[in-house]
């Protein structure tokens, strides 16, 4: 059994199938937004226990999700 094929024996890689990534980006963004709302409601407790950074983590996650959705919508419109 051979583990290596010479360049001339290799077949080209198939093209990647088109995907619609808006749904997973949307679900993940909504999850970050829900976590952001929960963290905002408990902000005083999070600060008192030294976990105030959780709020900002959720905000950054939601922001990146919005950017990913915008990029995907722009990519799909072309």
PDB file of C-alpha atoms in Angstrom:
ATOM      1  CA  UNK A   1       0.000   0.000   0.000  1.00  0.00           C
ATOM      2  CA  UNK A   2       1.367   3.402  -0.978  1.00  0.00           C
ATOM      3  CA  UNK A   3       0.898   6.456   1.200  1.00  0.00           C
ATOM      4  CA  UNK A   4       2.125   8.988  -1.318  1.00  0.00           C
ATOM      5  CA  UNK A   5       0.992   9.742  -4.864  1.00  0.00           C
ATOM      6  CA  UNK A   6       3.163  11.525  -7.343  1.00  0.00           C
ATOM      7  CA  UNK A   7       1.902  14.854  -8.620  1.00  0.00           C
ATOM      8  CA  UNK A   8       0.879  13.443 -12.001  1.00  0.00           C
ATOM      9  CA  UNK A   9      -1.152  10.657 -10.319  1.00  0.00           C
ATOM     10  CA  UNK A  10      -3.207  13.004  -8.152  1.00  0.00           C
ATOM     11  CA  UNK A  11      -6.706  14.117  -9.095  1.00  0.00           C
ATOM     12  CA  UNK A  12      -7.670  17.759  -8.585  1.00  0.00           C
ATOM     13  CA  UNK A  13      -9.640  18.617  -5.474  1.00  0.00           C
ATOM     14  CA  UNK A  14     -13.366  19.108  -6.075  1.00  0.00           C
ATOM     15  CA  UNK A  15     -14.807  22.609  -5.834  1.00  0.00           C
ATOM     16  CA  UNK A  16     -16.372  23.517  -2.506  1.00  0.00           C
ATOM     17  CA  UNK A  17     -20.173  23.394  -2.574  1.00  0.00           C
ATOM     18  CA  UNK A  18     -21.976  26.714  -2.136  1.00  0.00           C
ATOM     19  CA  UNK A  19     -23.270  27.214   1.391  1.00  0.00           C
ATOM     20  CA  UNK A  20     -25.640  29.650   3.065  1.00  0.00           C
ATOM     21  CA  UNK A  21     -23.975  30.593   6.340  1.00  0.00           C
ATOM     22  CA  UNK A  22     -26.551  33.190   7.378  1.00  0.00           C
ATOM     23  CA  UNK A  23     -28.568  30.796   9.550  1.00  0.00           C
ATOM     24  CA  UNK A  24     -25.682  29.596  11.767  1.00  0.00           C
ATOM     25  CA  UNK A  25     -24.333  33.157  12.021  1.00  0.00           C
ATOM     26  CA  UNK A  26     -27.812  34.334  13.017  1.00  0.00           C
ATOM     27  CA  UNK A  27     -28.261  31.639  15.660  1.00  0.00           C
ATOM     28  CA  UNK A  28     -24.856  32.318  17.179  1.00  0.00           C
ATOM     29  CA  UNK A  29     -25.448  36.095  17.131  1.00  0.00           C
ATOM     30  CA  UNK A  30     -28.835  35.694  18.823  1.00  0.00           C
ATOM     31  CA  UNK A  31     -27.216  33.488  21.455  1.00  0.00           C
ATOM     32  CA  UNK A  32     -24.591  36.158  22.173  1.00  0.00           C
ATOM     33  CA  UNK A  33     -27.336  38.802  22.357  1.00  0.00           C
ATOM     34  CA  UNK A  34     -29.320  36.687  24.842  1.00  0.00           C
ATOM     35  CA  UNK A  35     -26.198  36.196  26.948  1.00  0.00           C
ATOM     36  CA  UNK A  36     -25.518  39.935  26.739  1.00  0.00           C
ATOM     37  CA  UNK A  37     -29.025  40.684  28.037  1.00  0.00           C
ATOM     38  CA  UNK A  38     -28.598  38.198  30.896  1.00  0.00           C
ATOM     39  CA  UNK A  39     -25.199  39.634  31.793  1.00  0.00           C
ATOM     40  CA  UNK A  40     -26.581  43.184  31.675  1.00  0.00           C
ATOM     41  CA  UNK A  41     -29.328  42.227  34.124  1.00  0.00           C
ATOM     42  CA  UNK A  42     -26.761  40.774  36.542  1.00  0.00           C
ATOM     43  CA  UNK A  43     -24.043  43.373  35.929  1.00  0.00           C
ATOM     44  CA  UNK A  44     -23.708  44.419  39.587  1.00  0.00           C
ATOM     45  CA  UNK A  45     -23.285  40.833  40.733  1.00  0.00           C
ATOM     46  CA  UNK A  46     -20.776  40.134  37.962  1.00  0.00           C
ATOM     47  CA  UNK A  47     -18.734  43.189  38.984  1.00  0.00           C
ATOM     48  CA  UNK A  48     -18.861  42.211  42.654  1.00  0.00           C
ATOM     49  CA  UNK A  49     -17.543  38.729  41.895  1.00  0.00           C
ATOM     50  CA  UNK A  50     -14.831  39.910  39.503  1.00  0.00           C
ATOM     51  CA  UNK A  51     -16.610  38.702  36.381  1.00  0.00           C
ATOM     52  CA  UNK A  52     -17.562  42.054  34.897  1.00  0.00           C
ATOM     53  CA  UNK A  53     -15.589  41.181  31.777  1.00  0.00           C
ATOM     54  CA  UNK A  54     -18.293  38.640  30.875  1.00  0.00           C
ATOM     55  CA  UNK A  55     -20.549  41.505  29.811  1.00  0.00           C
ATOM     56  CA  UNK A  56     -17.916  42.826  27.414  1.00  0.00           C
ATOM     57  CA  UNK A  57     -17.207  39.340  26.085  1.00  0.00           C
ATOM     58  CA  UNK A  58     -20.880  38.972  25.174  1.00  0.00           C
ATOM     59  CA  UNK A  59     -20.898  42.435  23.595  1.00  0.00           C
ATOM     60  CA  UNK A  60     -17.865  41.620  21.446  1.00  0.00           C
ATOM     61  CA  UNK A  61     -19.358  38.241  20.461  1.00  0.00           C
ATOM     62  CA  UNK A  62     -22.620  39.897  19.419  1.00  0.00           C
ATOM     63  CA  UNK A  63     -20.744  42.615  17.525  1.00  0.00           C
ATOM     64  CA  UNK A  64     -18.645  40.099  15.633  1.00  0.00           C
ATOM     65  CA  UNK A  65     -21.793  38.137  14.830  1.00  0.00           C
ATOM     66  CA  UNK A  66     -23.441  41.242  13.383  1.00  0.00           C
ATOM     67  CA  UNK A  67     -20.337  41.906  11.281  1.00  0.00           C
ATOM     68  CA  UNK A  68     -20.332  38.290  10.069  1.00  0.00           C
ATOM     69  CA  UNK A  69     -24.004  38.552   9.103  1.00  0.00           C
ATOM     70  CA  UNK A  70     -23.373  41.805   7.239  1.00  0.00           C
ATOM     71  CA  UNK A  71     -20.414  40.288   5.401  1.00  0.00           C
ATOM     72  CA  UNK A  72     -22.393  37.187   4.484  1.00  0.00           C
ATOM     73  CA  UNK A  73     -25.349  39.247   3.225  1.00  0.00           C
ATOM     74  CA  UNK A  74     -22.977  41.378   1.147  1.00  0.00           C
ATOM     75  CA  UNK A  75     -21.260  38.273  -0.243  1.00  0.00           C
ATOM     76  CA  UNK A  76     -24.596  36.674  -1.161  1.00  0.00           C
ATOM     77  CA  UNK A  77     -25.868  39.823  -2.894  1.00  0.00           C
ATOM     78  CA  UNK A  78     -23.028  39.742  -5.429  1.00  0.00           C
TER      79      UNK A  78
END
